[in-house]
Tab-separated table of C-alpha atoms in Angstrom:
chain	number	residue	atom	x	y	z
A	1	UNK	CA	-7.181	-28.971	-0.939
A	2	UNK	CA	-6.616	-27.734	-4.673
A	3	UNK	CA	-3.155	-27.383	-5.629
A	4	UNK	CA	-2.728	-24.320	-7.779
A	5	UNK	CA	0.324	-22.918	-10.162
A	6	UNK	CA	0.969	-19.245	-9.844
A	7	UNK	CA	1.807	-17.847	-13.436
A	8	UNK	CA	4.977	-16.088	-13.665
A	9	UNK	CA	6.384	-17.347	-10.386
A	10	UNK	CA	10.041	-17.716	-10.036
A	11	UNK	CA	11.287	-20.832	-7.307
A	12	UNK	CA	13.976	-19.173	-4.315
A	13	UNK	CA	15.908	-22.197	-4.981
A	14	UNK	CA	16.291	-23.422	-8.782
A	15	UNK	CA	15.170	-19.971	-10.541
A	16	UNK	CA	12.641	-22.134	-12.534
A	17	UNK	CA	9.827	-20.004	-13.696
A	18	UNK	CA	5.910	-20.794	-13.681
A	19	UNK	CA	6.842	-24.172	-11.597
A	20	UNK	CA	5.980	-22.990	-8.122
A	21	UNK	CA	2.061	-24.233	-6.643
A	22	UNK	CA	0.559	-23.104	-3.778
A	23	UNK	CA	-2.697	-24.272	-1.522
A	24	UNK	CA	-3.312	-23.825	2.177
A	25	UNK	CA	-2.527	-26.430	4.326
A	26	UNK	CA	-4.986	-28.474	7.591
A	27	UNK	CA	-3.421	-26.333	9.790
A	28	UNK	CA	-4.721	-22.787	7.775
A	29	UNK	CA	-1.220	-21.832	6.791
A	30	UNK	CA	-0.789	-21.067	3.032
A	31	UNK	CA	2.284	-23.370	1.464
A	32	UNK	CA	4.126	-23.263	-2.018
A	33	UNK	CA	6.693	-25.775	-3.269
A	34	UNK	CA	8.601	-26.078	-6.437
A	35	UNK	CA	7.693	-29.199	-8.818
A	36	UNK	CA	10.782	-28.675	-10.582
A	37	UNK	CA	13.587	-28.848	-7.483
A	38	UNK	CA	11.122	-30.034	-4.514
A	39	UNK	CA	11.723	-26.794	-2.701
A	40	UNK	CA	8.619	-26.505	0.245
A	41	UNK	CA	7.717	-23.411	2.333
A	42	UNK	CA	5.393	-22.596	5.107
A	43	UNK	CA	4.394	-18.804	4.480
A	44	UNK	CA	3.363	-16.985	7.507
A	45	UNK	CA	0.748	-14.344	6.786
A	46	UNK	CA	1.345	-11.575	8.572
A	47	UNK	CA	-1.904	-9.797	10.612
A	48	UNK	CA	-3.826	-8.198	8.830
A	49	UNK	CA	-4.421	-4.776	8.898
A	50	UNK	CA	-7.721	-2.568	10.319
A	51	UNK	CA	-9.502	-1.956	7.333
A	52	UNK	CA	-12.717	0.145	7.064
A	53	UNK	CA	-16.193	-1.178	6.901
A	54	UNK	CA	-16.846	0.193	3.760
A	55	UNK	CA	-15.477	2.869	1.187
A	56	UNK	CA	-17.430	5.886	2.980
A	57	UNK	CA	-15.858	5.115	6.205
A	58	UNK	CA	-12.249	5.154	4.610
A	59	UNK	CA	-13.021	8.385	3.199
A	60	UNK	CA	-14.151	9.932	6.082
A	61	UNK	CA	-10.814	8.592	7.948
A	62	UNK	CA	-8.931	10.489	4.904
A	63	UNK	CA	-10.616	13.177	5.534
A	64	UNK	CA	-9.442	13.465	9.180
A	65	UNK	CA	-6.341	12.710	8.678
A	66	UNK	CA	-6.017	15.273	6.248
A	67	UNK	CA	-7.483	17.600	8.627
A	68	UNK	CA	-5.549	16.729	11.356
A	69	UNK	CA	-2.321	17.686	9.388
A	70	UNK	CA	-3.368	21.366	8.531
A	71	UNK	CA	-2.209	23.230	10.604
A	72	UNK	CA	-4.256	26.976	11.071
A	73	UNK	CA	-2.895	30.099	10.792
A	74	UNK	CA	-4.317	33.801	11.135
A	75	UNK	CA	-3.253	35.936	7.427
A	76	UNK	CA	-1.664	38.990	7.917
A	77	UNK	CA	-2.782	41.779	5.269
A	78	UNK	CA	-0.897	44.948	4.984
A	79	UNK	CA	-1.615	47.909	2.996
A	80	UNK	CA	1.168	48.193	-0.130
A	81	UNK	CA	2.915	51.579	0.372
A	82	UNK	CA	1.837	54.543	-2.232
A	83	UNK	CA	4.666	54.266	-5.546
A	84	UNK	CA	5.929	57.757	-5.960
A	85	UNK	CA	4.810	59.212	-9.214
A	86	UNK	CA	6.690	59.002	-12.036
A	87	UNK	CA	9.346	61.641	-13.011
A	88	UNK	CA	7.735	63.512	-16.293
A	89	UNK	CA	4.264	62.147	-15.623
């Protein structure tokens, strides 16, 4: 298990900056702690999300989606009424 410090950090407990390391733990669960004020925490990842297989299936879900929230309508074309010559003309 390597111990690492995360640059530009800031410990929930002392405020002390670049003094917080994190590693993942025997059980899988990722942990940081402060070196300056001994302050220790469990992080619990939260599930991660579906992702894609690749980048041409993400598009292709953009695509849909974008689709999906078009919405069609017929267009309506009317003929412009004829102006009325100009007085003096």
């Amino acid at each position: 298990m390597i111990k690492r410090f995360i640059a530009g950090a800031v410990c929930p407990r002392c405020a002390a900056m670049d003094k917080i390391r994190a590693w993942t733990n025997e059980q899988g669960k990722q942990v940081r702690d402060c070196v300056a004020c001994g302050f220790n925490e469990a992080l619990n990842d939260p599930p991660a999300p579906d992702l894609p297989a690749n980048r041409m299936e993400a598009r292709k879900q953009q695509a849909d989606s974008a689709k999906a929230a078009v919405k069609e309508q017929p267009i309506k074309f009317y003929k412009l009424p004829k102006r009325d010559p100009k007085p003096g003309s």
